[in-house]
Amino acid sequence: EQVFLEGLETYFDRYGYANATFRDLLDCWSGAGAMELDRWAASWLRSTGMDTLDVSGVPPQVMISRTSTQPGTANRTHAVSVGAADSAGRTTEVAAVRIGDVPEPLTVPAETVLVIPDLYDATWAKIRFGPDCWSKVAAVLPLVSAEPPSVVMYNAVRDAVRDAALAPAAALDLLCAALPSSQSDVILSSLGAFAAEQLAGAYCPVADRHERLAGVYQLAWQAM
């Protein structure tokens, strides 16, 4: 953080009210002590699209892998903490790993119901949870009290709907079952709006909107 801020301070002092290039910004960060910025910038700032982190295998032996949505773009390495959720909604950190071109093998507790590739929502990637993942998410999400893993799962639901990988009706059922137990005002307001405006709105046939909105109103009543 200190290197980041010192580099920005130099950049603004040197180029304030003038023109500058991306190279100038990288040079200011390098001058403040940042290392290997060219490789990082090529992977993260000069390439497009989001990677996907996914799970394969069956507990206790699983693999975490990265795939790119834009073939041919620079490869990225994701530094994440992998977590495991059990049938009671308890989440534990299994390992801190770096996910690149080669899938990462991990041993998780045998009682794991859901493996969470990015437990603390630390990287910029789409998150998936392996085969039959949405039934597993639906089983544990209402029971998870820790906010970061909940945010990861809720964001994955939204991503999957937008990618046509999860039916909007199924996503709405999942949210209506999970959100009443949430203790986060941010999660409730954000996902409640997504449910009302998208899952029961833009992503819903007109004839079905009344029924789906009724489910959202029931969800809001339960949360209150």
Coordinates of C-alpha atoms in Angstrom, one line a residue:
E1 CA 0.0 0.0 0.0
Q2 CA 2.8 2.4 0.8
V3 CA 4.5 1.8 -2.6
F4 CA 1.1 2.2 -4.3
L5 CA 0.4 5.6 -2.6
E6 CA 4.0 6.9 -3.0
G7 CA 3.9 6.1 -6.7
L8 CA 0.6 7.9 -7.1
E9 CA 1.9 10.9 -5.2
T10 CA 4.9 11.1 -7.5
Y11 CA 2.7 10.7 -10.6
F12 CA 0.3 13.5 -9.6
D13 CA 3.2 15.8 -8.5
R14 CA 5.1 15.2 -11.8
Y15 CA 2.2 15.2 -14.3
G16 CA -0.6 17.3 -12.6
Y17 CA -2.4 19.5 -15.1
A18 CA -0.4 17.9 -17.9
N19 CA -0.5 14.9 -20.2
A20 CA 1.0 11.6 -19.2
T21 CA 1.1 8.0 -20.5
F22 CA 0.4 4.6 -18.9
R23 CA 4.2 4.0 -19.1
D24 CA 4.7 7.2 -17.0
L25 CA 2.4 5.8 -14.3
L26 CA 4.2 2.4 -14.2
D27 CA 7.6 4.2 -14.0
C28 CA 6.4 6.2 -10.9
W29 CA 5.3 3.0 -9.2
S30 CA 8.6 1.3 -10.1
G31 CA 10.5 4.3 -8.7
A32 CA 8.6 3.9 -5.4
G33 CA 9.7 0.2 -5.2
A34 CA 7.2 -1.8 -7.2
M35 CA 8.7 -4.8 -9.0
E36 CA 7.8 -6.8 -12.1
L37 CA 5.2 -4.2 -13.1
D38 CA 5.4 -4.8 -16.8
R39 CA 4.5 -8.5 -16.5
W40 CA 1.7 -7.7 -14.1
A41 CA 0.3 -4.9 -16.3
A42 CA 0.4 -7.1 -19.3
S43 CA -1.7 -9.7 -17.5
W44 CA -4.1 -7.5 -15.6
L45 CA -4.3 -4.1 -17.3
R46 CA -3.6 -4.7 -21.0
S47 CA -5.8 -7.8 -21.4
T48 CA -9.6 -8.1 -21.4
G49 CA -12.2 -10.5 -19.9
M50 CA -12.5 -12.2 -16.6
D51 CA -11.0 -15.6 -15.7
T52 CA -13.1 -18.3 -14.1
L53 CA -11.9 -20.3 -11.0
D54 CA -13.6 -23.6 -10.7
V55 CA -13.5 -26.8 -8.7
S56 CA -13.3 -30.4 -9.9
G57 CA -13.0 -33.7 -8.0
V58 CA -14.8 -35.0 -4.9
P59 CA -13.8 -34.2 -1.3
P60 CA -11.3 -34.8 0.2
Q61 CA -9.3 -34.6 -3.1
V62 CA -10.2 -31.6 -5.3
M63 CA -8.6 -29.4 -7.9
I64 CA -8.8 -25.7 -8.3
S65 CA -8.3 -24.5 -11.9
R66 CA -8.4 -21.3 -13.9
T67 CA -9.8 -20.8 -17.4
S68 CA -9.8 -17.7 -19.5
T69 CA -12.9 -16.3 -21.2
Q70 CA -10.7 -14.6 -23.8
P71 CA -8.4 -17.2 -25.4
G72 CA -5.1 -15.7 -26.4
T73 CA -5.0 -13.0 -23.7
A74 CA -2.2 -12.9 -21.2
N75 CA -2.2 -15.5 -18.5
R76 CA -3.0 -14.4 -15.0
T77 CA -2.1 -15.8 -11.6
H78 CA -4.7 -15.5 -8.8
A79 CA -3.6 -15.4 -5.2
V80 CA -6.5 -16.7 -3.2
S81 CA -7.5 -18.6 0.0
V82 CA -9.5 -21.7 -0.7
G83 CA -12.2 -22.5 1.8
A84 CA -14.5 -25.3 2.7
A85 CA -18.1 -25.2 3.9
D86 CA -19.8 -28.1 5.8
S87 CA -23.4 -29.0 6.1
A88 CA -23.8 -26.7 9.1
G89 CA -22.6 -23.7 7.2
R90 CA -19.2 -23.5 9.0
T91 CA -16.5 -22.2 6.7
T92 CA -12.8 -22.9 7.2
E93 CA -9.7 -21.8 5.2
V94 CA -8.0 -24.8 3.7
A95 CA -5.0 -23.3 2.0
A96 CA -3.6 -20.1 0.5
V97 CA -2.7 -20.9 -3.1
R98 CA -1.7 -19.3 -6.4
I99 CA -3.8 -20.4 -9.4
G100 CA -2.3 -20.1 -12.8
D101 CA -2.0 -22.3 -15.9
V102 CA -1.7 -25.5 -13.8
P103 CA -4.6 -26.7 -11.7
E104 CA -3.9 -26.8 -7.9
P105 CA -4.6 -30.1 -6.1
L106 CA -5.9 -29.7 -2.6
T107 CA -7.0 -31.9 0.3
V108 CA -10.1 -30.6 2.0
P109 CA -12.0 -32.0 5.0
A110 CA -14.0 -35.1 4.1
E111 CA -17.2 -33.6 5.4
T112 CA -16.9 -30.6 3.0
V113 CA -20.2 -29.9 1.1
L114 CA -18.9 -26.9 -0.9
V115 CA -15.4 -25.9 -1.9
I116 CA -15.1 -22.1 -2.2
P117 CA -12.2 -21.2 -4.6
D118 CA -11.9 -17.6 -3.3
L119 CA -13.0 -17.6 0.3
Y120 CA -12.3 -13.9 1.1
D121 CA -13.3 -12.4 -2.3
A122 CA -9.7 -11.4 -2.9
T123 CA -9.4 -11.7 -6.7
W124 CA -11.1 -10.5 -9.9
A125 CA -12.6 -13.6 -11.4
K126 CA -15.8 -15.5 -11.8
I127 CA -16.3 -18.2 -9.2
R128 CA -17.8 -21.6 -9.8
F129 CA -18.0 -24.5 -7.4
G130 CA -17.8 -27.6 -9.5
P131 CA -20.4 -30.1 -10.8
D132 CA -23.9 -29.7 -9.5
C133 CA -22.7 -26.6 -7.8
W134 CA -26.0 -24.7 -7.4
S135 CA -27.7 -27.4 -5.3
K136 CA -24.6 -27.3 -3.1
V137 CA -24.7 -23.5 -2.8
A138 CA -28.4 -23.7 -2.0
A139 CA -27.7 -26.2 0.8
V140 CA -25.1 -24.2 2.6
L141 CA -25.7 -20.5 1.8
P142 CA -28.7 -20.0 4.2
L143 CA -26.4 -21.4 7.0
V144 CA -23.2 -19.4 6.3
S145 CA -22.9 -16.5 8.8
A146 CA -19.5 -15.2 7.6
E147 CA -19.9 -12.3 5.2
P148 CA -17.0 -12.7 2.8
P149 CA -17.9 -16.3 1.7
S150 CA -21.5 -15.2 1.4
V151 CA -20.6 -12.4 -0.8
V152 CA -18.5 -14.7 -3.0
M153 CA -21.5 -17.1 -3.4
Y154 CA -24.0 -14.3 -4.1
N155 CA -21.8 -12.7 -6.7
A156 CA -21.4 -16.1 -8.3
V157 CA -25.2 -16.4 -8.5
R158 CA -25.4 -13.1 -10.2
D159 CA -22.6 -13.9 -12.6
A160 CA -24.1 -17.2 -13.6
V161 CA -27.5 -15.7 -14.4
R162 CA -25.9 -13.1 -16.6
D163 CA -23.8 -15.8 -18.3
A164 CA -27.0 -17.9 -18.9
A165 CA -25.4 -20.6 -16.7
L166 CA -28.1 -20.5 -14.1
A167 CA -31.8 -20.1 -14.8
P168 CA -33.3 -16.9 -13.3
A169 CA -36.2 -18.8 -11.7
A170 CA -33.7 -21.1 -10.0
A171 CA -31.6 -18.2 -8.9
L172 CA -34.7 -16.5 -7.4
D173 CA -35.6 -19.6 -5.5
L174 CA -32.1 -19.8 -4.1
L175 CA -32.1 -16.2 -3.0
C176 CA -35.5 -16.4 -1.4
A177 CA -34.3 -19.3 0.6
A178 CA -31.0 -17.8 1.7
L179 CA -31.5 -14.0 2.1
P180 CA -33.9 -14.0 5.1
S181 CA -31.0 -15.4 7.3
S182 CA -28.5 -12.7 6.2
Q183 CA -27.4 -10.2 8.8
S184 CA -25.9 -7.8 6.3
D185 CA -27.9 -4.8 5.2
V186 CA -25.6 -4.4 2.1
I187 CA -26.3 -8.0 1.0
L188 CA -30.0 -7.7 1.6
S189 CA -30.4 -4.4 -0.2
S190 CA -28.2 -5.3 -3.2
L191 CA -29.5 -8.9 -3.7
G192 CA -33.1 -7.8 -2.9
A193 CA -32.9 -5.2 -5.7
F194 CA -31.4 -7.8 -8.1
A195 CA -34.2 -10.2 -7.3
A196 CA -36.9 -7.6 -7.8
E197 CA -35.5 -5.7 -10.8
Q198 CA -33.7 -8.5 -12.7
L199 CA -34.9 -12.0 -11.7
A200 CA -38.5 -10.9 -11.4
G201 CA -38.1 -8.2 -14.0
A202 CA -35.8 -8.1 -17.0
Y203 CA -34.9 -11.8 -16.8
C204 CA -38.6 -12.9 -16.4
P205 CA -41.3 -13.4 -18.9
V206 CA -44.0 -10.8 -18.4
A207 CA -46.7 -13.3 -17.6
D208 CA -44.6 -14.7 -14.7
R209 CA -43.5 -11.4 -13.2
H210 CA -46.5 -11.0 -10.8
E211 CA -45.8 -14.4 -9.2
R212 CA -42.1 -13.9 -9.0
L213 CA -42.5 -10.4 -7.4
A214 CA -44.8 -11.9 -4.8
G215 CA -41.9 -14.2 -3.9
V216 CA -39.6 -11.2 -3.5
Y217 CA -42.2 -9.4 -1.3
Q218 CA -42.4 -12.5 0.9
L219 CA -38.6 -12.5 1.1
A220 CA -38.6 -8.8 2.2
W221 CA -41.3 -9.6 4.8
Q222 CA -39.3 -12.5 6.2
A223 CA -36.1 -10.4 6.4
M224 CA -37.9 -7.6 8.2

